[in-house]
Coordinates of C-alpha atoms and ligand atoms in Angstrom, one line a residue:
M139 CA 74.0 125.9 106.7
K140 CA 75.1 123.1 109.0
I141 CA 75.7 119.7 107.5
T142 CA 73.5 118.1 110.1
E143 CA 70.6 120.2 108.9
I144 CA 71.3 119.3 105.3
I145 CA 71.3 115.6 105.9
K146 CA 68.2 115.7 108.1
N147 CA 66.4 116.6 104.9
K148 CA 64.7 113.5 103.5
K149 CA 65.4 114.5 99.9
L150 CA 68.1 112.4 98.3
S151 CA 71.3 114.3 97.6
L152 CA 75.0 114.1 96.7
S153 CA 77.8 116.1 98.2
F154 CA 81.3 116.4 96.5
E155 CA 84.8 116.5 97.8
V156 CA 87.5 118.8 96.3
F157 CA 91.1 119.4 97.2
P158 CA 92.9 122.8 97.3
P159 CA 96.0 123.5 95.2
K160 CA 99.4 122.8 96.6
T161 CA 101.0 125.9 95.0
E162 CA 99.9 129.4 94.0
S163 CA 100.4 128.6 90.3
A164 CA 97.8 125.9 90.4
F165 CA 95.3 128.0 92.3
D166 CA 93.3 129.4 89.3
S167 CA 92.8 126.1 87.5
I168 CA 91.7 124.3 90.7
K169 CA 89.5 127.2 91.7
S170 CA 87.7 127.0 88.4
A171 CA 87.3 123.2 88.7
T172 CA 85.7 123.6 92.1
E173 CA 83.5 126.3 90.7
E174 CA 82.3 124.0 87.9
I175 CA 81.4 121.4 90.6
A176 CA 79.7 124.1 92.8
A177 CA 77.6 125.1 89.8
L178 CA 76.0 121.6 89.8
S179 CA 74.4 122.6 93.2
P180 CA 75.5 119.7 95.3
S181 CA 74.1 119.5 98.9
F182 CA 77.5 120.6 100.2
M183 CA 81.1 120.5 99.2
S184 CA 84.0 119.4 101.4
V185 CA 87.5 121.0 100.9
T186 CA 90.4 118.9 102.1
Y187 CA 93.5 120.1 104.0
G188 CA 97.1 119.1 103.6
A189 CA 98.3 117.3 106.7
G190 CA 101.6 119.2 106.5
G191 CA 99.8 122.4 106.6
G192 CA 101.0 123.6 103.2
T193 CA 97.6 124.1 101.7
S194 CA 95.8 125.4 104.7
K195 CA 95.2 128.9 103.4
Y196 CA 93.9 127.6 100.1
T197 CA 91.4 125.3 101.9
L198 CA 89.7 128.4 103.4
S199 CA 89.9 130.5 100.3
I200 CA 88.4 127.7 98.1
A201 CA 85.7 127.0 100.7
E202 CA 84.8 130.7 101.1
N203 CA 84.6 131.2 97.3
I204 CA 82.3 128.2 96.8
E205 CA 80.0 129.4 99.7
K206 CA 79.9 133.1 98.7
S207 CA 79.8 132.8 95.0
Y208 CA 77.6 129.7 94.6
G209 CA 75.7 129.5 97.8
V210 CA 76.8 125.9 98.3
P211 CA 77.4 125.0 101.9
T212 CA 81.0 123.9 102.6
L213 CA 82.8 121.7 105.0
A214 CA 86.4 122.8 105.6
H215 CA 88.8 120.0 106.7
L216 CA 91.4 120.6 109.3
T217 CA 94.2 118.2 110.4
C218 CA 96.4 118.4 113.5
V219 CA 99.0 115.7 113.3
S220 CA 101.9 118.0 112.2
S221 CA 100.7 121.1 113.9
T222 CA 101.4 122.8 117.2
R223 CA 98.5 123.8 119.5
A224 CA 99.3 127.5 118.6
T225 CA 99.0 126.8 114.9
V226 CA 95.7 124.9 115.3
R227 CA 94.3 127.8 117.4
E228 CA 95.3 130.2 114.7
R229 CA 93.6 128.1 112.0
I230 CA 90.4 127.9 114.1
E231 CA 90.5 131.7 114.4
D232 CA 90.9 132.0 110.6
M233 CA 87.9 129.7 110.2
K234 CA 85.8 131.8 112.6
A235 CA 86.8 135.0 110.7
A236 CA 85.9 133.3 107.4
G237 CA 82.4 132.4 108.7
I238 CA 83.1 128.7 108.3
K239 CA 80.2 126.7 109.9
N240 CA 81.3 123.1 109.2
V241 CA 84.7 121.6 110.1
M242 CA 86.0 118.1 109.5
A243 CA 88.3 117.4 112.4
L244 CA 91.0 115.0 111.4
R245 CA 94.3 113.8 112.7
G246 CA 95.9 113.4 109.3
D247 CA 98.4 110.7 108.2
I248 CA 101.6 110.7 110.2
P249 CA 104.4 111.8 107.8
E250 CA 106.9 109.1 107.0
G251 CA 109.7 109.0 109.5
M252 CA 107.8 111.0 112.1
E253 CA 106.0 107.9 113.6
N254 CA 108.1 108.0 116.8
M255 CA 108.6 111.8 117.0
P256 CA 106.9 113.8 119.8
R257 CA 103.7 115.4 118.6
E258 CA 101.4 117.9 120.2
Y259 CA 98.3 116.1 118.9
K260 CA 98.1 112.3 118.9
H261 CA 94.5 111.8 117.8
A262 CA 91.7 113.6 116.1
V263 CA 89.6 113.5 119.4
E264 CA 91.9 116.2 120.8
L265 CA 91.1 118.5 117.8
V266 CA 87.4 117.8 118.2
R267 CA 87.7 119.0 121.9
E268 CA 89.6 122.1 120.8
L269 CA 87.0 123.0 118.2
R270 CA 84.2 122.4 120.7
G271 CA 85.9 124.6 123.2
S272 CA 86.7 127.4 120.8
G273 CA 83.5 129.4 121.4
A274 CA 82.3 129.0 117.8
D275 CA 79.2 127.0 117.1
F276 CA 80.9 124.7 114.6
C277 CA 79.1 121.7 113.2
I278 CA 81.9 119.1 113.5
G279 CA 82.5 116.0 111.4
G280 CA 84.9 113.1 112.0
A281 CA 86.3 110.4 109.8
C282 CA 85.4 106.7 110.2
Y283 CA 86.5 103.5 108.6
P284 CA 84.0 100.7 107.7
E285 CA 87.0 98.5 107.0
V286 CA 88.9 99.6 110.1
H287 CA 91.6 102.3 110.2
P288 CA 94.9 100.8 108.9
E289 CA 96.8 101.5 112.2
S290 CA 94.1 100.1 114.4
G291 CA 94.7 97.0 116.5
S292 CA 91.2 95.7 116.0
K293 CA 87.7 96.6 114.9
D294 CA 86.6 96.8 118.6
D295 CA 89.4 99.3 119.4
D296 CA 88.6 101.4 116.3
L297 CA 84.9 101.6 117.3
K298 CA 85.8 102.4 120.9
Y299 CA 88.0 105.3 119.8
L300 CA 85.3 106.4 117.3
R301 CA 82.8 106.5 120.1
M302 CA 85.2 108.7 122.1
K303 CA 85.5 111.1 119.1
V304 CA 81.7 111.3 118.9
D305 CA 81.3 111.8 122.7
A306 CA 83.9 114.6 122.4
G307 CA 81.6 116.5 120.1
C308 CA 81.4 115.1 116.5
D309 CA 78.0 115.9 115.1
F310 CA 78.4 113.5 112.1
L311 CA 80.8 111.1 110.5
T312 CA 81.9 110.5 107.0
T313 CA 83.4 107.2 105.9
Q314 CA 86.5 106.3 104.1
M315 CA 85.8 105.0 100.6
F316 CA 84.6 101.5 100.2
F317 CA 83.7 99.4 97.1
D318 CA 81.4 96.9 98.7
N319 CA 78.3 98.4 100.2
E320 CA 77.7 95.4 102.5
L321 CA 80.8 96.4 104.5
F322 CA 79.2 99.8 105.0
Y323 CA 75.9 98.3 106.2
D324 CA 77.8 96.0 108.6
F325 CA 79.7 99.0 109.9
L326 CA 76.4 101.0 110.5
D327 CA 75.1 98.1 112.6
A328 CA 78.4 97.8 114.5
A329 CA 78.6 101.6 115.2
S330 CA 75.0 101.7 116.4
G331 CA 75.7 98.7 118.6
C332 CA 78.5 100.8 120.2
G333 CA 76.1 103.6 121.0
I334 CA 77.3 105.8 118.1
N335 CA 74.1 107.6 117.1
V336 CA 75.3 110.5 115.0
P337 CA 74.6 110.4 111.2
I338 CA 77.1 108.5 109.2
I339 CA 77.6 109.7 105.6
P340 CA 78.9 107.1 103.2
G341 CA 81.9 108.2 101.0
V342 CA 82.0 106.8 97.5
M343 CA 85.1 107.1 95.2
P344 CA 84.5 106.8 91.5
I345 CA 87.6 105.0 90.1
T346 CA 87.9 106.3 86.6
K347 CA 91.6 105.5 85.9
A348 CA 93.3 102.1 86.4
N349 CA 96.2 103.8 88.2
Q350 CA 93.9 105.1 90.9
V351 CA 93.3 101.6 92.2
E352 CA 96.7 101.2 93.8
R353 CA 96.5 104.5 95.5
A354 CA 93.0 103.8 96.7
I355 CA 94.1 100.5 98.2
K356 CA 97.2 102.2 99.8
L357 CA 95.1 105.0 101.3
S358 CA 92.1 103.0 102.5
G359 CA 93.1 99.3 102.5
S360 CA 89.7 98.8 100.9
Y361 CA 88.5 95.4 99.8
M362 CA 88.0 95.3 96.1
P363 CA 85.1 92.9 95.1
R364 CA 85.6 90.5 92.2
R365 CA 83.1 92.5 90.1
F366 CA 85.3 95.7 90.5
I367 CA 88.6 93.9 89.8
S368 CA 87.1 92.4 86.6
L369 CA 86.0 95.9 85.5
V370 CA 89.5 97.3 86.0
D371 CA 91.1 94.3 84.3
R372 CA 88.8 94.5 81.3
F373 CA 88.8 98.3 80.8
G374 CA 91.9 99.6 82.6
N375 CA 93.9 100.0 79.4
D376 CA 91.1 102.0 77.6
P377 CA 90.9 105.4 79.4
V378 CA 87.5 106.3 77.8
A379 CA 85.9 102.9 78.6
M380 CA 87.4 102.9 82.1
M381 CA 86.0 106.4 82.8
Q382 CA 82.5 105.2 81.8
A383 CA 82.7 101.9 83.6
G384 CA 84.1 103.5 86.8
I385 CA 81.3 106.1 86.8
A386 CA 78.7 103.3 86.3
Y387 CA 80.2 101.3 89.2
A388 CA 80.0 104.3 91.5
T389 CA 76.5 105.2 90.3
D390 CA 75.4 101.6 91.1
Q391 CA 76.8 101.9 94.6
I392 CA 75.0 105.2 95.2
I393 CA 71.6 103.8 93.9
D394 CA 72.0 100.9 96.3
L395 CA 72.8 103.2 99.2
F396 CA 69.7 105.4 98.4
A397 CA 67.6 102.3 98.1
C398 CA 68.7 101.1 101.5
G399 CA 67.7 104.4 103.2
I400 CA 70.7 106.7 103.0
T401 CA 69.7 110.2 102.0
N402 CA 73.1 111.9 101.3
V403 CA 76.1 110.2 99.7
H404 CA 79.5 112.0 99.6
V405 CA 81.4 111.5 96.4
Y406 CA 85.2 111.8 96.3
S407 CA 85.0 113.8 93.0
M408 CA 88.7 114.8 93.1
N409 CA 88.3 118.2 91.4
N410 CA 86.8 116.5 88.4
P411 CA 83.7 118.3 87.2
R412 CA 83.2 115.8 84.4
V413 CA 82.9 112.9 86.9
A414 CA 80.6 114.9 89.2
R415 CA 78.4 115.9 86.2
A416 CA 78.2 112.3 84.8
I417 CA 77.1 110.9 88.2
L418 CA 74.5 113.6 88.6
N419 CA 73.2 113.0 85.1
N420 CA 73.0 109.2 85.7
L421 CA 70.9 109.9 88.8
S422 CA 68.8 112.8 87.5
D423 CA 65.5 111.1 88.0
V424 CA 66.5 109.4 91.2
L425 CA 67.5 112.8 92.6
G426 CA 64.5 114.6 91.0
K427 CA 66.8 117.1 89.2
Ligands
LIG753 P1 91.9 109.4 114.5 O1 90.5 109.5 114.7 O2 92.9 110.0 115.4 O3 92.3 107.8 114.3 C1 93.6 107.4 113.9 C2 94.0 106.1 114.5 O4 94.2 106.2 115.9 C3 92.9 105.0 114.4 O5 93.5 103.8 114.2 C4 92.1 105.1 115.7 O6 91.5 103.8 116.0 C5 93.3 105.4 116.7 N1 92.8 106.2 117.8 C6 91.9 107.2 117.8 N2 91.8 107.8 119.0 C7 92.6 107.1 119.8 C8 93.0 107.2 121.2 N3 92.4 108.1 122.0 N4 93.9 106.3 121.7 C9 94.5 105.4 120.9 N5 94.2 105.2 119.6 C10 93.3 106.1 119.1 N6 93.8 113.5 105.5 C11 94.3 114.7 105.3 O7 95.5 114.9 105.4 N7 93.5 115.8 104.9 C12 92.2 115.6 104.7 O8 91.5 116.6 104.4 C13 91.6 114.4 105.0 N8 90.2 114.2 104.8 C14 89.7 112.9 105.1 C15 88.3 112.8 105.1 C16 87.7 111.5 105.4 C17 86.2 111.4 105.3 C18 88.5 110.4 105.7 C19 87.9 109.1 106.0 C20 89.9 110.6 105.8 C21 90.5 111.8 105.5 N9 91.9 112.1 105.6 C22 92.4 113.3 105.4 C23 92.8 110.9 106.0 C24 93.0 110.9 107.6 O9 93.7 112.0 108.0 C25 93.8 109.6 107.9 O10 93.0 108.5 107.6 C26 94.4 109.5 109.2 O11 95.3 108.4 109.2 C27 93.5 109.3 110.4 O12 92.7 110.4 110.7 P2 91.5 110.4 111.7 O13 91.0 111.8 111.9 O14 90.6 109.3 111.4 O15 92.4 109.9 113.1

Protein backbone atom coordinates (compact mmCIF):
# COMPACT_ATOMS: atom_id res chain seq x y z
CA MET A 1 0.00 0.00 0.00
CA LYS A 2 1.20 3.54 -0.72
CA ILE A 3 2.13 5.75 2.23
CA THR A 4 -0.09 8.51 0.86
CA GLU A 5 -3.11 6.17 1.06
CA ILE A 6 -2.20 5.15 4.62
CA ILE A 7 -1.96 8.71 5.89
CA LYS A 8 -5.15 9.78 4.15
CA ASN A 9 -6.88 7.52 6.66
CA LYS A 10 -8.31 9.61 9.50
CA LYS A 11 -7.48 6.92 12.07
CA LEU A 12 -4.60 7.90 14.34
CA SER A 13 -1.50 5.78 13.79
CA LEU A 14 2.22 5.39 14.40
CA SER A 15 4.87 4.28 11.96
CA PHE A 16 8.35 3.12 13.00
CA GLU A 17 11.84 3.45 11.55
CA VAL A 18 14.41 0.67 11.60
CA PHE A 19 17.91 0.45 10.21
CA PRO A 20 19.52 -2.51 8.42
CA PRO A 21 22.63 -4.34 9.66
CA LYS A 22 26.02 -3.12 8.50
CA THR A 23 27.46 -6.65 8.39
CA GLU A 24 26.23 -10.12 7.55
CA SER A 25 26.95 -11.29 11.11
CA ALA A 26 24.49 -8.75 12.58
CA PHE A 27 21.76 -9.66 10.09
CA ASP A 28 19.82 -12.23 12.14
CA SER A 29 19.61 -10.17 15.34
CA ILE A 30 18.54 -7.03 13.50
CA LYS A 31 16.05 -8.95 11.37
CA SER A 32 14.46 -10.36 14.49
CA ALA A 33 14.27 -6.89 16.15
CA THR A 34 12.54 -5.51 13.05
CA GLU A 35 10.15 -8.49 13.10
CA GLU A 36 9.24 -7.77 16.73
CA ILE A 37 8.41 -4.20 15.74
CA ALA A 38 6.44 -5.37 12.68
CA ALA A 39 4.42 -7.70 14.92
CA LEU A 40 3.09 -4.57 16.68
CA SER A 41 1.24 -3.71 13.42
CA PRO A 42 2.42 -0.13 12.85
CA SER A 43 0.86 1.78 9.93
CA PHE A 44 4.15 1.35 8.04
CA MET A 45 7.86 0.85 8.69
CA SER A 46 10.71 2.71 7.07
CA VAL A 47 14.06 1.01 6.52
CA THR A 48 17.07 3.30 6.27
CA TYR A 49 19.93 3.08 3.77
CA GLY A 50 23.66 3.62 4.38
CA ALA A 51 24.84 6.64 2.41
CA GLY A 52 28.04 4.77 1.54
CA GLY A 53 25.94 2.05 -0.08
CA GLY A 54 27.29 -0.65 2.25
CA THR A 55 23.92 -1.68 3.62
CA SER A 56 21.91 -1.33 0.43
CA LYS A 57 21.15 -5.02 -0.07
CA TYR A 58 20.05 -5.36 3.55
CA THR A 59 17.62 -2.42 3.25
CA LEU A 60 15.71 -4.32 0.60
CA SER A 61 15.83 -7.71 2.28
CA ILE A 62 14.65 -6.28 5.62
CA ALA A 63 11.85 -4.33 3.89
CA GLU A 64 10.76 -7.35 1.82
CA ASN A 65 10.68 -9.57 4.91
CA ILE A 66 8.55 -7.11 6.92
CA GLU A 67 6.09 -6.67 4.08
CA LYS A 68 5.80 -10.35 3.09
CA SER A 69 5.89 -11.96 6.53
CA TYR A 70 3.92 -9.37 8.52
CA GLY A 71 1.84 -7.52 5.91
CA VAL A 72 3.20 -4.20 7.19
CA PRO A 73 3.72 -1.66 4.37
CA THR A 74 7.34 -0.52 4.08
CA LEU A 75 9.19 2.56 2.95
CA ALA A 76 12.65 1.74 1.58
CA HIS A 77 15.18 4.57 1.85
CA LEU A 78 17.66 5.27 -0.94
CA THR A 79 20.54 7.75 -0.90
CA CYS A 80 22.53 9.03 -3.86
CA VAL A 81 25.37 11.22 -2.60
CA SER A 82 28.11 8.60 -2.90
CA SER A 83 26.65 6.73 -5.87
CA THR A 84 27.08 6.81 -9.60
CA ARG A 85 24.06 7.14 -11.88
CA ALA A 86 24.61 3.52 -12.95
CA THR A 87 24.50 2.26 -9.34
CA VAL A 88 21.36 4.23 -8.56
CA ARG A 89 19.67 2.80 -11.64
CA GLU A 90 20.63 -0.69 -10.52
CA ARG A 91 19.17 -0.02 -7.05
CA ILE A 92 15.96 1.24 -8.62
CA GLU A 93 15.70 -1.92 -10.72
CA ASP A 94 16.28 -4.00 -7.55
CA MET A 95 13.44 -2.10 -5.88
CA LYS A 96 11.11 -2.73 -8.78
CA ALA A 97 12.00 -6.44 -8.75
CA ALA A 98 11.36 -6.61 -4.99
CA GLY A 99 7.92 -5.03 -5.45
CA ILE A 100 8.82 -1.94 -3.38
CA LYS A 101 6.05 0.65 -3.60
CA ASN A 102 7.34 3.40 -1.32
CA VAL A 103 10.79 4.98 -1.61
CA MET A 104 12.35 7.72 0.52
CA ALA A 105 14.58 9.69 -1.86
CA LEU A 106 17.54 11.14 -0.01
CA ARG A 107 20.81 12.78 -0.81
CA GLY A 108 22.56 11.36 2.26
CA ASP A 109 25.26 13.09 4.30
CA ILE A 110 28.38 13.97 2.35
CA PRO A 111 31.18 11.72 3.68
CA GLU A 112 33.91 13.63 5.52
CA GLY A 113 36.66 14.80 3.23
CA MET A 114 34.45 14.46 0.12
CA GLU A 115 32.83 17.90 0.39
CA ASN A 116 34.72 19.28 -2.60
CA MET A 117 35.04 16.08 -4.63
CA PRO A 118 33.08 15.78 -7.89
CA ARG A 119 29.81 13.88 -7.40
CA GLU A 120 27.27 12.55 -9.88
CA TYR A 121 24.40 13.58 -7.57
CA LYS A 122 24.43 16.90 -5.78
CA HIS A 123 20.93 16.97 -4.30
CA ALA A 124 18.04 14.66 -3.53
CA VAL A 125 15.89 16.40 -6.15
CA GLU A 126 17.93 14.61 -8.84
CA LEU A 127 17.10 11.23 -7.30
CA VAL A 128 13.42 12.18 -7.08
CA ARG A 129 13.46 12.92 -10.83
CA GLU A 130 15.23 9.65 -11.54
CA LEU A 131 12.68 7.65 -9.53
CA ARG A 132 9.80 9.50 -11.17
CA GLY A 133 11.21 8.75 -14.61
CA SER A 134 11.92 5.10 -13.84
CA GLY A 135 8.65 3.78 -15.17
CA ALA A 136 7.59 2.43 -11.77
CA ASP A 137 4.65 3.93 -9.94
CA PHE A 138 6.62 4.64 -6.76
CA CYS A 139 5.14 6.66 -3.93
CA ILE A 140 8.10 8.96 -3.23
CA GLY A 141 8.99 10.60 0.07
CA GLY A 142 11.51 13.33 0.80
CA ALA A 143 13.20 14.60 3.96
CA CYS A 144 12.49 18.01 5.44
CA TYR A 145 13.89 20.02 8.32
CA PRO A 146 11.66 22.10 10.62
CA GLU A 147 14.82 23.64 12.09
CA VAL A 148 16.48 24.09 8.66
CA HIS A 149 19.02 21.68 7.17
CA PRO A 150 22.46 22.27 8.76
CA GLU A 151 24.09 23.10 5.40
CA SER A 152 21.40 25.53 4.38
CA GLY A 153 22.19 29.22 3.97
CA SER A 154 18.76 30.29 5.25
CA LYS A 155 15.25 29.10 6.05
CA ASP A 156 13.99 30.71 2.82
CA ASP A 157 16.59 28.85 0.73
CA ASP A 158 15.79 25.57 2.45
CA LEU A 159 12.07 26.00 1.73
CA LYS A 160 12.76 27.03 -1.86
CA TYR A 161 14.76 23.84 -2.47
CA LEU A 162 12.17 21.76 -0.62
CA ARG A 163 9.49 23.12 -2.93
CA MET A 164 11.68 22.10 -5.91
CA LYS A 165 11.90 18.58 -4.49
CA VAL A 166 8.13 18.39 -4.13
CA ASP A 167 7.57 19.81 -7.62
CA ALA A 168 9.95 17.15 -8.96
CA GLY A 169 7.65 14.43 -7.65
CA CYS A 170 7.70 13.92 -3.86
CA ASP A 171 4.32 12.65 -2.71
CA PHE A 172 4.98 13.29 0.97
CA LEU A 173 7.67 14.54 3.33
CA THR A 174 8.96 13.27 6.66
CA THR A 175 10.65 15.60 9.11
CA GLN A 176 13.93 15.40 10.90
CA MET A 177 13.46 14.80 14.64
CA PHE A 178 12.47 17.77 16.79
CA PHE A 179 11.92 18.12 20.51
CA ASP A 180 9.72 21.19 20.53
CA ASN A 181 6.43 20.73 18.67
CA GLU A 182 5.98 24.48 18.20
CA LEU A 183 8.89 24.40 15.74
CA PHE A 184 7.03 21.78 13.72
CA TYR A 185 3.79 23.77 13.68
CA ASP A 186 5.67 26.89 12.54
CA PHE A 187 7.31 24.80 9.81
CA LEU A 188 3.92 23.50 8.59
CA ASP A 189 2.75 27.10 8.21
CA ALA A 190 5.94 28.17 6.44
CA ALA A 191 5.82 25.19 4.06
CA SER A 192 2.21 25.80 3.20
CA GLY A 193 3.03 29.50 2.66
CA CYS A 194 5.59 28.37 0.05
CA GLY A 195 3.01 26.30 -1.81
CA ILE A 196 4.15 22.94 -0.41
CA ASN A 197 0.91 21.03 -0.24
CA VAL A 198 1.94 17.39 0.16
CA PRO A 199 1.42 15.66 3.54
CA ILE A 200 4.20 16.28 6.05
CA ILE A 201 4.77 13.46 8.56
CA PRO A 202 6.37 14.54 11.84
CA GLY A 203 9.30 12.41 13.04
CA VAL A 204 9.72 11.93 16.78
CA MET A 205 12.84 10.41 18.34
CA PRO A 206 12.47 8.90 21.81
CA ILE A 207 15.74 9.67 23.61
CA THR A 208 16.12 6.81 26.06
CA LYS A 209 19.85 7.07 26.84
CA ALA A 210 21.76 10.18 27.84
CA ASN A 211 24.48 9.45 25.27
CA GLN A 212 21.94 9.72 22.43
CA VAL A 213 21.57 13.44 23.08
CA GLU A 214 24.92 14.49 21.67
CA ARG A 215 24.41 12.38 18.54
CA ALA A 216 20.89 13.76 18.08
CA ILE A 217 22.17 17.34 18.27
CA LYS A 218 25.03 16.55 15.86
CA LEU A 219 22.67 14.89 13.37
CA SER A 220 19.83 17.33 13.49
CA GLY A 221 21.03 20.48 15.23
CA SER A 222 17.72 20.24 17.10
CA TYR A 223 16.79 22.77 19.74
CA MET A 224 16.49 21.07 23.13
CA PRO A 225 13.83 22.75 25.29
CA ARG A 226 14.64 23.39 28.96
CA ARG A 227 12.08 20.73 29.97
CA PHE A 228 13.99 18.14 27.94
CA ILE A 229 17.44 19.18 29.17
CA SER A 230 16.25 19.00 32.80
CA LEU A 231 14.97 15.49 32.18
CA VAL A 232 18.34 14.33 30.83
CA ASP A 233 20.22 16.11 33.66
CA ARG A 234 18.01 14.52 36.29
CA PHE A 235 17.72 10.95 34.92
CA GLY A 236 20.65 10.59 32.50
CA ASN A 237 22.77 8.62 34.97
CA ASP A 238 20.01 6.14 35.76
CA PRO A 239 19.43 4.03 32.62
CA VAL A 240 16.10 2.58 33.77
CA ALA A 241 14.66 5.96 34.79
CA MET A 242 16.05 7.61 31.62
CA MET A 243 14.35 4.99 29.46
CA GLN A 244 11.00 5.63 31.12
CA ALA A 245 11.36 9.42 31.14
CA GLY A 246 12.47 9.52 27.47
CA ILE A 247 9.51 7.38 26.41
CA ALA A 248 7.16 9.61 28.42
CA TYR A 249 8.58 12.74 26.74
CA ALA A 250 8.12 11.25 23.25
CA THR A 251 4.62 10.04 24.16
CA ASP A 252 3.73 13.54 25.28
CA GLN A 253 4.98 15.01 21.99
CA ILE A 254 2.90 12.47 20.04
CA ILE A 255 -0.28 13.17 22.03
CA ASP A 256 0.13 16.88 21.34
CA LEU A 257 0.66 16.20 17.60
CA PHE A 258 -2.49 14.07 17.45
CA ALA A 259 -4.43 16.68 19.43
CA CYS A 260 -3.35 19.30 16.90
CA GLY A 261 -4.66 17.32 13.93
CA ILE A 262 -1.77 15.11 12.82
CA THR A 263 -2.96 11.57 12.06
CA ASN A 264 0.33 9.65 11.62
CA VAL A 265 3.50 10.22 13.61
CA HIS A 266 6.75 8.54 12.54
CA VAL A 267 8.80 7.24 15.47
CA TYR A 268 12.55 6.84 15.16
CA SER A 269 12.45 3.57 17.03
CA MET A 270 16.06 2.60 16.21
CA ASN A 271 15.46 -1.18 16.08
CA ASN A 272 14.25 -1.13 19.66
CA PRO A 273 11.04 -3.17 20.03
CA ARG A 274 10.88 -2.32 23.72
CA VAL A 275 10.64 1.40 22.98
CA ALA A 276 8.12 0.86 20.18
CA ARG A 277 5.96 -1.35 22.41
CA ALA A 278 6.10 1.05 25.38
CA ILE A 279 4.97 3.99 23.25
CA LEU A 280 2.13 1.95 21.75
CA ASN A 281 1.07 0.81 25.22
CA ASN A 282 1.08 4.40 26.50
CA LEU A 283 -1.19 5.36 23.61
CA SER A 284 -3.40 2.27 23.45
CA ASP A 285 -6.66 4.13 24.15
CA VAL A 286 -5.69 7.13 22.03
CA LEU A 287 -4.96 4.80 19.11
CA GLY A 288 -7.96 2.59 19.85
CA LYS A 289 -5.73 -0.53 20.03
P1 LIG B 1 18.67 17.54 -0.06
O1 LIG B 1 17.20 17.63 -0.24
O2 LIG B 1 19.51 17.43 -1.28
O3 LIG B 1 19.14 18.83 0.79
C1 LIG B 1 20.47 18.91 1.28
C2 LIG B 1 20.90 20.38 1.36
O4 LIG B 1 21.03 20.91 0.04
C3 LIG B 1 19.90 21.29 2.08
O5 LIG B 1 20.64 22.26 2.77
C4 LIG B 1 19.08 21.90 0.95
O6 LIG B 1 18.54 23.18 1.30
C5 LIG B 1 20.14 22.03 -0.15
N1 LIG B 1 19.60 21.92 -1.49
C6 LIG B 1 18.65 21.03 -1.91
N2 LIG B 1 18.44 21.16 -3.22
C7 LIG B 1 19.29 22.13 -3.66
C8 LIG B 1 19.55 22.71 -4.92
N3 LIG B 1 18.90 22.32 -6.03
N4 LIG B 1 20.50 23.70 -5.02
C9 LIG B 1 21.18 24.10 -3.90
N5 LIG B 1 20.96 23.59 -2.67
C10 LIG B 1 20.03 22.61 -2.55
N6 LIG B 1 20.61 9.54 5.65
C11 LIG B 1 21.08 8.34 5.23
O7 LIG B 1 22.25 8.19 4.94
N7 LIG B 1 20.23 7.26 5.13
C12 LIG B 1 18.91 7.34 5.42
O8 LIG B 1 18.19 6.34 5.31
C13 LIG B 1 18.39 8.59 5.88
N8 LIG B 1 17.08 8.75 6.18
C14 LIG B 1 16.59 9.99 6.54
C15 LIG B 1 15.22 10.14 6.78
C16 LIG B 1 14.71 11.39 7.16
C17 LIG B 1 13.24 11.55 7.41
C18 LIG B 1 15.59 12.50 7.31
C19 LIG B 1 15.04 13.84 7.75
C20 LIG B 1 16.94 12.36 7.06
C21 LIG B 1 17.46 11.10 6.67
N9 LIG B 1 18.81 10.93 6.38
C22 LIG B 1 19.30 9.70 5.97
C23 LIG B 1 19.75 12.05 6.53
C24 LIG B 1 19.91 12.86 5.20
O9 LIG B 1 20.51 12.04 4.23
C25 LIG B 1 20.76 14.09 5.50
O10 LIG B 1 20.06 14.97 6.32
C26 LIG B 1 21.36 14.79 4.29
O11 LIG B 1 22.34 15.72 4.76
C27 LIG B 1 20.37 15.58 3.42
O12 LIG B 1 19.57 14.75 2.70
P2 LIG B 1 18.32 15.35 1.87
O13 LIG B 1 17.73 14.24 1.12
O14 LIG B 1 17.46 16.15 2.77
O15 LIG B 1 19.11 16.35 0.88
